[in-house]
Amino acid sequence: PKEYPMAMTPNDPGWNDLSGIKSGPRVNATFVTLARNSDIWEIARSIRQVEDRFNRRYNYDWVFLNDKPFDATFKKVTSSLVSGKTHYGEIPKEHWSFPPHIDQERAKKVREDMAQRKIIYGDSISYRHMCRFESGFFFRQELMMNYDYYWRVEPSVELFCDVHYDPFRFMHENNKKYSFVLSLYEYVETIPTLWDSVKKFMKNHPEHIVENNSMGFLSDDGGESYNHCHFWSNFEIGNLNWLRSQAYLDFFESLDQDGGFFYERWGDAPVHSIAAGLMLKKDEIHFFNDIAYYHVPFTHCPTGDKVRQELKCHCNPKDNFDWKGYSCTSRYFEINGLEKPEGWENQQD
Ligand code: GDP
Ligand code: MN
């Protein structure tokens, strides 16, 4: 087959010749899913869509991670759906438990208090282990060390459009380190002191804060306070070597010492987002307008009639969250001086 440059718009050569796609340079990349055995049918749905819309033409690998051993059904069903190689890893205890410096009594009181206040997942221990694991450990699991890029996939997500080019290759060729499709404001009850911890880190590690960062996405007052904007991390395509860098590891270690994964309920979404916002250059963060995505309760449906038709999308453009009041994506466009896609004004409510 002929080799084409990445065809990202219908005007590019090779757009309709999907056979040419496979001959492009491959990237050392994998899908990655954290799941329980009981998630099998929900993750099966996600995999089927990722394969139909993209991976059946690329056959990238898929790494599955779990705090318990995967059972035979989980392995059988997922390996039959994935077109690439599948790998199954059990997470070491130290990456899924309370670190020794955590005061168990204090953590327990927090959970009871949050349960009373009906804060989502506020009473859950396993959810906190999950958030800490996704913040600090998934990228350094033994199986993940073999790869440079990852695409995170959760159970019960949907892809509504064809993915017409290789997003891993796009990340690599354009020096992108982190990407998103949806952004929004975090529930402040889950992270009341996160920004205090971040400020402490910035003071202790000024060498890790880059010039031309995205502070304007995170803060409305130059870093004094957090506006709670974050990229929604249940979808992520990113560079694993960045997460394994000294800068990111110092950041995670500093937050972990402060204990907010257990004394509050810090999510991996604000943690990754703040890291990307402060330690990556603005143009190392990418917004994929053309990857259509749903995770309950939000939809990213590409703005622009033409692109939706070309990509055979089946999402309702009215459901697109990007330009609504609770999304932070307008802010991302503004701080990057990007022009919003045509038609965005019609999707504001
Ligand atoms: P939400 O998206 O924030 O509502 O949280 P999810 O329930 O979707 O959990 C996020 C991800 O972590 C999903 O991929 C889940 O399958 C996974 N996950 C959550 N809790 C656990 C757990 O206790 N064990 C394992 N192995 N995976 C979990
Ligand atoms: Mn989820």
Short mmCIF file of C-alpha atoms and ligand atoms in Angstrom, two decimals:
data_model
loop_
_atom_site.label_atom_id
_atom_site.label_comp_id
_atom_site.label_asym_id
_atom_site.label_seq_id
_atom_site.Cartn_x
_atom_site.Cartn_y
_atom_site.Cartn_z
CA PRO A 1 0.00 0.00 0.00
CA LYS A 2 0.95 3.59 -0.60
CA GLU A 3 2.32 5.65 2.24
CA TYR A 4 0.57 8.95 2.90
CA PRO A 5 1.16 11.78 5.33
CA MET A 6 -1.44 11.70 8.09
CA ALA A 7 -4.78 12.49 6.49
CA MET A 8 -6.49 14.62 9.12
CA THR A 9 -8.99 16.41 6.89
CA PRO A 10 -10.97 15.25 3.87
CA ASN A 11 -8.78 17.52 1.72
CA ASP A 12 -5.60 15.62 2.57
CA PRO A 13 -4.33 12.97 0.13
CA GLY A 14 -5.16 9.46 1.29
CA TRP A 15 -8.29 10.39 3.25
CA ASN A 16 -10.42 7.75 1.53
CA ASP A 17 -7.70 5.16 1.09
CA LEU A 18 -7.82 3.42 4.44
CA SER A 19 -5.50 0.68 3.18
CA GLY A 20 -2.69 3.25 3.08
CA ILE A 21 -3.10 4.05 6.73
CA LYS A 22 -1.46 0.92 8.03
CA SER A 23 1.74 1.48 6.12
CA GLY A 24 2.55 4.69 8.00
CA PRO A 25 5.19 4.64 10.71
CA ARG A 26 4.00 2.88 13.86
CA VAL A 27 4.39 4.28 17.31
CA ASN A 28 5.40 2.33 20.40
CA ALA A 29 2.00 2.64 22.02
CA THR A 30 -0.72 0.73 23.83
CA PHE A 31 -4.26 1.04 25.05
CA VAL A 32 -4.52 0.73 28.82
CA THR A 33 -7.50 -0.20 30.97
CA LEU A 34 -7.80 -0.50 34.73
CA ALA A 35 -10.72 -2.79 35.51
CA ARG A 36 -12.27 -5.32 37.83
CA ASN A 37 -13.39 -8.75 36.65
CA SER A 38 -16.97 -7.57 37.17
CA ASP A 39 -16.40 -4.80 34.59
CA ILE A 40 -16.07 -7.35 31.79
CA TRP A 41 -19.23 -6.60 29.79
CA GLU A 42 -18.89 -2.87 30.18
CA ILE A 43 -15.27 -2.91 29.01
CA ALA A 44 -16.22 -5.29 26.19
CA ARG A 45 -18.56 -2.60 24.83
CA SER A 46 -15.80 0.00 24.97
CA ILE A 47 -13.29 -2.26 23.25
CA ARG A 48 -15.71 -3.17 20.46
CA GLN A 49 -16.19 0.52 19.65
CA VAL A 50 -12.50 1.39 19.81
CA GLU A 51 -11.76 -1.54 17.51
CA ASP A 52 -14.55 -0.74 15.02
CA ARG A 53 -13.76 2.95 14.86
CA PHE A 54 -9.95 2.71 14.92
CA ASN A 55 -7.87 -0.18 16.10
CA ARG A 56 -9.00 -2.89 13.69
CA ARG A 57 -6.89 -1.03 11.11
CA TYR A 58 -3.89 -0.48 13.43
CA ASN A 59 -3.82 -3.44 15.84
CA TYR A 60 -2.21 -1.66 18.76
CA ASP A 61 -1.70 -3.69 21.96
CA TRP A 62 -3.93 -3.45 25.02
CA VAL A 63 -2.73 -3.64 28.63
CA PHE A 64 -5.27 -4.56 31.34
CA LEU A 65 -4.47 -3.80 34.98
CA ASN A 66 -6.27 -4.97 38.11
CA ASP A 67 -5.61 -5.02 41.86
CA LYS A 68 -6.76 -8.68 41.80
CA PRO A 69 -5.91 -11.45 39.30
CA PHE A 70 -7.98 -11.33 36.12
CA ASP A 71 -10.21 -14.37 35.72
CA ALA A 72 -10.44 -16.66 32.70
CA THR A 73 -13.62 -15.08 31.33
CA PHE A 74 -12.14 -11.59 31.45
CA LYS A 75 -9.06 -12.73 29.56
CA LYS A 76 -10.95 -14.81 27.03
CA VAL A 77 -13.50 -12.13 26.12
CA THR A 78 -11.06 -9.22 25.95
CA SER A 79 -8.42 -11.11 23.98
CA SER A 80 -11.02 -12.16 21.44
CA LEU A 81 -12.09 -8.53 20.91
CA VAL A 82 -8.70 -6.79 20.76
CA SER A 83 -6.97 -6.94 17.37
CA GLY A 84 -3.51 -6.36 18.87
CA LYS A 85 -1.73 -8.30 21.59
CA THR A 86 -3.30 -8.29 25.06
CA HIS A 87 -1.38 -8.22 28.35
CA TYR A 88 -2.75 -8.68 31.86
CA GLY A 89 -1.04 -7.27 34.94
CA GLU A 90 -1.70 -7.54 38.65
CA ILE A 91 -0.94 -4.35 40.54
CA PRO A 92 1.60 -4.71 43.38
CA LYS A 93 0.18 -4.13 46.87
CA GLU A 94 2.28 -1.01 47.50
CA HIS A 95 0.54 0.71 44.59
CA TRP A 96 -2.95 -0.07 45.89
CA SER A 97 -2.92 0.51 49.64
CA PHE A 98 -2.50 3.16 52.30
CA PRO A 99 1.09 4.44 52.42
CA PRO A 100 2.57 4.17 55.94
CA HIS A 101 2.41 7.91 56.67
CA ILE A 102 -1.40 7.98 56.44
CA ASP A 103 -3.31 8.25 59.72
CA GLN A 104 -6.02 5.59 59.38
CA GLU A 105 -8.31 7.11 61.99
CA ARG A 106 -8.25 10.50 60.33
CA ALA A 107 -8.90 8.92 56.91
CA LYS A 108 -11.84 6.95 58.30
CA LYS A 109 -13.42 10.06 59.85
CA VAL A 110 -13.15 11.82 56.49
CA ARG A 111 -14.97 8.97 54.74
CA GLU A 112 -17.76 9.00 57.33
CA ASP A 113 -18.12 12.73 57.07
CA MET A 114 -18.18 12.67 53.26
CA ALA A 115 -20.76 9.86 53.32
CA GLN A 116 -23.03 12.05 55.40
CA ARG A 117 -22.53 14.97 53.07
CA LYS A 118 -23.35 12.64 50.16
CA ILE A 119 -20.17 13.44 48.26
CA ILE A 120 -19.83 11.11 45.29
CA TYR A 121 -17.50 8.18 46.16
CA GLY A 122 -16.76 10.08 49.41
CA ASP A 123 -17.11 6.95 51.54
CA SER A 124 -15.12 4.66 49.24
CA ILE A 125 -11.66 3.29 50.04
CA SER A 126 -11.23 1.49 46.71
CA TYR A 127 -12.07 4.63 44.72
CA ARG A 128 -9.28 6.46 46.57
CA HIS A 129 -6.81 3.68 45.79
CA MET A 130 -7.93 3.89 42.17
CA CYS A 131 -7.38 7.67 42.00
CA ARG A 132 -3.94 7.39 43.63
CA PHE A 133 -2.98 4.54 41.31
CA GLU A 134 -4.04 6.44 38.18
CA SER A 135 -2.21 9.53 39.49
CA GLY A 136 1.06 7.92 40.38
CA PHE A 137 1.53 4.33 39.32
CA PHE A 138 -0.17 3.08 36.16
CA PHE A 139 2.58 4.42 33.89
CA ARG A 140 5.33 2.58 35.78
CA GLN A 141 3.73 -0.87 35.95
CA GLU A 142 6.08 -3.49 34.52
CA LEU A 143 3.92 -4.03 31.42
CA MET A 144 3.70 -0.31 30.70
CA MET A 145 7.49 0.11 30.72
CA ASN A 146 7.54 -1.40 27.22
CA TYR A 147 5.67 1.57 25.71
CA ASP A 148 6.09 5.28 25.02
CA TYR A 149 2.46 6.34 24.52
CA TYR A 150 -0.87 5.26 26.04
CA TRP A 151 -4.56 5.69 25.37
CA ARG A 152 -6.72 5.19 28.44
CA VAL A 153 -10.07 3.43 27.96
CA GLU A 154 -12.72 2.91 30.65
CA PRO A 155 -15.76 0.63 30.77
CA SER A 156 -18.97 1.84 29.05
CA VAL A 157 -17.45 4.65 27.02
CA GLU A 158 -18.49 5.31 23.44
CA LEU A 159 -16.69 6.49 20.32
CA PHE A 160 -19.14 8.09 17.88
CA CYS A 161 -16.92 8.79 14.88
CA ASP A 162 -14.30 7.02 12.83
CA VAL A 163 -10.77 7.85 13.86
CA HIS A 164 -9.23 8.45 10.49
CA TYR A 165 -5.56 8.75 11.38
CA ASP A 166 -3.25 7.45 14.07
CA PRO A 167 -3.55 9.70 17.15
CA PHE A 168 -0.40 8.12 18.63
CA ARG A 169 1.56 9.08 15.55
CA PHE A 170 0.01 12.55 15.69
CA MET A 171 1.15 12.94 19.31
CA HIS A 172 4.63 11.78 18.45
CA GLU A 173 5.15 13.82 15.27
CA ASN A 174 3.78 17.00 16.83
CA ASN A 175 5.56 16.61 20.17
CA LYS A 176 2.32 16.45 22.15
CA LYS A 177 2.58 15.01 25.66
CA TYR A 178 -1.01 15.09 26.91
CA SER A 179 -4.43 15.33 25.29
CA PHE A 180 -8.11 15.59 26.12
CA VAL A 181 -11.60 15.68 24.63
CA LEU A 182 -13.64 16.98 27.60
CA SER A 183 -12.85 19.49 30.32
CA LEU A 184 -14.92 20.76 33.23
CA TYR A 185 -14.90 22.11 36.80
CA GLU A 186 -14.05 19.70 39.64
CA TYR A 187 -16.32 19.36 42.70
CA VAL A 188 -14.55 21.57 45.20
CA GLU A 189 -15.55 19.32 48.14
CA THR A 190 -13.20 16.61 46.86
CA ILE A 191 -10.08 18.83 46.64
CA PRO A 192 -10.30 21.69 49.18
CA THR A 193 -6.54 21.79 49.88
CA LEU A 194 -5.16 20.44 46.57
CA TRP A 195 -4.08 23.86 45.38
CA ASP A 196 -2.27 24.56 48.69
CA SER A 197 -0.27 21.41 48.03
CA VAL A 198 0.40 22.49 44.48
CA LYS A 199 1.64 25.88 45.66
CA LYS A 200 3.97 24.18 48.12
CA PHE A 201 5.32 22.03 45.27
CA MET A 202 5.82 25.08 43.04
CA LYS A 203 7.79 26.77 45.80
CA ASN A 204 9.95 23.70 46.50
CA HIS A 205 10.47 22.81 42.84
CA PRO A 206 10.56 25.97 40.73
CA GLU A 207 12.85 24.06 38.33
CA HIS A 208 9.90 21.90 37.23
CA ILE A 209 7.55 24.77 36.36
CA VAL A 210 7.96 25.59 32.67
CA GLU A 211 7.69 28.93 30.98
CA ASN A 212 4.74 29.35 28.65
CA ASN A 213 2.66 26.89 30.67
CA SER A 214 -1.15 26.76 30.96
CA MET A 215 -1.53 28.51 34.32
CA GLY A 216 -4.27 30.58 32.67
CA PHE A 217 -6.31 27.42 32.23
CA LEU A 218 -6.02 26.53 35.94
CA SER A 219 -6.18 29.88 37.65
CA ASP A 220 -7.89 33.24 37.13
CA ASP A 221 -5.54 35.13 39.41
CA GLY A 222 -2.09 34.13 38.23
CA GLY A 223 -1.82 31.08 40.47
CA GLU A 224 -3.13 32.40 43.78
CA SER A 225 -6.22 30.16 43.60
CA TYR A 226 -7.44 27.22 41.54
CA ASN A 227 -10.50 27.72 39.32
CA HIS A 228 -11.12 23.91 39.38
CA CYS A 229 -10.76 23.46 35.61
CA HIS A 230 -9.41 20.08 34.62
CA PHE A 231 -9.17 17.73 31.67
CA TRP A 232 -11.42 14.69 32.11
CA SER A 233 -8.94 11.86 32.52
CA ASN A 234 -11.17 8.88 31.76
CA PHE A 235 -10.07 9.66 28.18
CA GLU A 236 -6.38 10.35 27.78
CA ILE A 237 -3.81 9.88 25.09
CA GLY A 238 -0.43 10.77 26.48
CA ASN A 239 3.30 10.33 26.61
CA LEU A 240 4.35 7.80 29.26
CA ASN A 241 7.90 9.12 29.39
CA TRP A 242 6.59 12.47 30.55
CA LEU A 243 4.70 10.78 33.42
CA ARG A 244 7.88 8.86 34.23
CA SER A 245 9.97 12.08 34.23
CA GLN A 246 11.59 13.41 37.42
CA ALA A 247 9.31 16.44 37.26
CA TYR A 248 6.10 14.43 37.28
CA LEU A 249 7.38 11.93 39.86
CA ASP A 250 8.44 14.77 42.20
CA PHE A 251 4.99 16.30 41.74
CA PHE A 252 3.16 13.07 42.57
CA GLU A 253 5.44 12.30 45.51
CA SER A 254 4.88 15.75 46.98
CA LEU A 255 1.07 15.47 46.70
CA ASP A 256 1.11 11.91 48.03
CA GLN A 257 3.06 13.03 51.12
CA ASP A 258 0.39 15.64 51.84
CA GLY A 259 -2.16 12.83 52.08
CA GLY A 260 -5.06 14.36 50.15
CA PHE A 261 -5.80 11.15 48.27
CA PHE A 262 -7.06 9.85 51.64
CA TYR A 263 -7.76 12.93 53.80
CA GLU A 264 -9.81 14.39 50.97
CA ARG A 265 -10.70 12.59 47.74
CA TRP A 266 -8.31 13.94 45.16
CA GLY A 267 -9.05 12.63 41.69
CA ASP A 268 -6.47 11.70 39.09
CA ALA A 269 -8.12 14.14 36.66
CA PRO A 270 -7.18 17.34 38.51
CA VAL A 271 -3.79 15.82 39.42
CA HIS A 272 -2.88 15.02 35.81
CA SER A 273 -4.36 18.30 34.59
CA ILE A 274 -2.49 20.49 37.04
CA ALA A 275 0.73 18.63 36.24
CA ALA A 276 0.18 19.11 32.51
CA GLY A 277 -0.83 22.72 33.03
CA LEU A 278 2.31 23.65 34.97
CA MET A 279 5.00 21.32 33.71
CA LEU A 280 4.22 21.14 29.99
CA LYS A 281 4.44 23.92 27.48
CA LYS A 282 1.06 25.10 26.26
CA ASP A 283 1.51 23.59 22.83
CA GLU A 284 2.35 20.16 24.28
CA ILE A 285 -1.32 19.74 25.30
CA HIS A 286 -3.73 18.80 22.53
CA PHE A 287 -7.50 18.94 22.16
CA PHE A 288 -8.85 16.21 19.86
CA ASN A 289 -11.95 17.78 18.31
CA ASP A 290 -12.25 14.86 15.90
CA ILE A 291 -12.34 12.06 18.50
CA ALA A 292 -16.01 11.82 19.52
CA TYR A 293 -16.47 10.45 23.00
CA TYR A 294 -18.99 9.71 25.72
CA HIS A 295 -18.48 8.80 29.37
CA VAL A 296 -21.50 9.22 31.57
CA PRO A 297 -22.75 11.97 31.80
CA PHE A 298 -20.86 14.03 29.18
CA THR A 299 -20.46 13.89 25.41
CA HIS A 300 -17.85 15.35 23.15
CA CYS A 301 -19.41 15.44 19.66
CA PRO A 302 -17.15 17.20 17.13
CA THR A 303 -18.17 20.73 16.22
CA GLY A 304 -18.65 21.10 12.45
CA ASP A 305 -21.21 19.42 10.15
CA LYS A 306 -18.62 18.52 7.55
CA VAL A 307 -16.25 16.69 9.88
CA ARG A 308 -19.12 14.73 11.46
CA GLN A 309 -20.27 13.52 8.07
CA GLU A 310 -16.82 12.66 6.83
CA LEU A 311 -16.13 10.68 10.01
CA LYS A 312 -19.51 8.88 9.90
CA CYS A 313 -20.43 10.16 13.36
CA HIS A 314 -23.60 9.04 15.13
CA CYS A 315 -23.63 11.52 18.02
CA ASN A 316 -26.21 14.29 18.36
CA PRO A 317 -24.33 17.62 17.99
CA LYS A 318 -26.75 19.16 20.53
CA ASP A 319 -25.21 16.88 23.17
CA ASN A 320 -21.75 18.38 22.68
CA PHE A 321 -20.55 19.69 26.03
CA ASP A 322 -17.57 21.74 24.78
CA TRP A 323 -19.16 25.19 24.59
CA LYS A 324 -21.61 24.91 27.47
CA GLY A 325 -21.20 26.88 30.68
CA TYR A 326 -19.74 24.09 32.79
CA SER A 327 -17.01 23.19 30.28
CA CYS A 328 -13.50 24.66 30.48
CA THR A 329 -12.75 24.05 26.80
CA SER A 330 -13.48 27.67 25.79
CA ARG A 331 -10.87 28.75 28.29
CA TYR A 332 -8.37 26.31 26.75
CA PHE A 333 -9.04 27.83 23.33
CA GLU A 334 -8.65 31.34 24.69
CA ILE A 335 -5.34 30.85 26.49
CA ASN A 336 -3.92 29.12 23.41
CA GLY A 337 -5.20 31.77 21.01
CA LEU A 338 -7.04 29.08 19.04
CA GLU A 339 -9.99 29.76 16.81
CA LYS A 340 -13.07 27.80 17.82
CA PRO A 341 -14.42 25.41 15.19
CA GLU A 342 -17.14 26.74 12.92
CA GLY A 343 -20.62 26.33 14.40
CA TRP A 344 -19.62 26.50 18.07
CA GLU A 345 -22.01 29.39 18.79
CA ASN A 346 -25.01 27.14 18.12
CA GLN A 347 -23.97 24.66 20.80
CA GLN A 348 -23.78 26.92 23.84
CA ASP A 349 -26.91 25.54 25.51
P1 GDP B 1 -15.80 7.14 37.54
O1 GDP B 1 -15.59 7.15 36.05
O2 GDP B 1 -15.06 8.23 38.23
O3 GDP B 1 -17.24 7.06 37.92
O4 GDP B 1 -15.11 5.80 38.12
P2 GDP B 1 -15.11 4.31 37.54
O5 GDP B 1 -15.97 3.45 38.39
O6 GDP B 1 -15.38 4.31 36.06
O7 GDP B 1 -13.60 3.88 37.79
C1 GDP B 1 -12.54 4.41 37.02
C2 GDP B 1 -11.71 3.29 36.43
O8 GDP B 1 -11.11 2.52 37.45
C3 GDP B 1 -12.52 2.31 35.59
O9 GDP B 1 -11.69 1.87 34.53
C4 GDP B 1 -12.82 1.19 36.57
O10 GDP B 1 -12.98 -0.05 35.90
C5 GDP B 1 -11.57 1.19 37.44
N1 GDP B 1 -11.80 0.82 38.83
C6 GDP B 1 -12.54 1.49 39.76
N2 GDP B 1 -12.49 0.88 40.96
C7 GDP B 1 -11.70 -0.21 40.81
C8 GDP B 1 -11.25 -1.26 41.69
O11 GDP B 1 -11.57 -1.31 42.88
N3 GDP B 1 -10.43 -2.22 41.14
C9 GDP B 1 -10.05 -2.20 39.82
N4 GDP B 1 -9.27 -3.17 39.37
N5 GDP B 1 -10.44 -1.23 38.98
C10 GDP B 1 -11.26 -0.25 39.45
MN MN B 2 -15.68 5.74 34.60
#
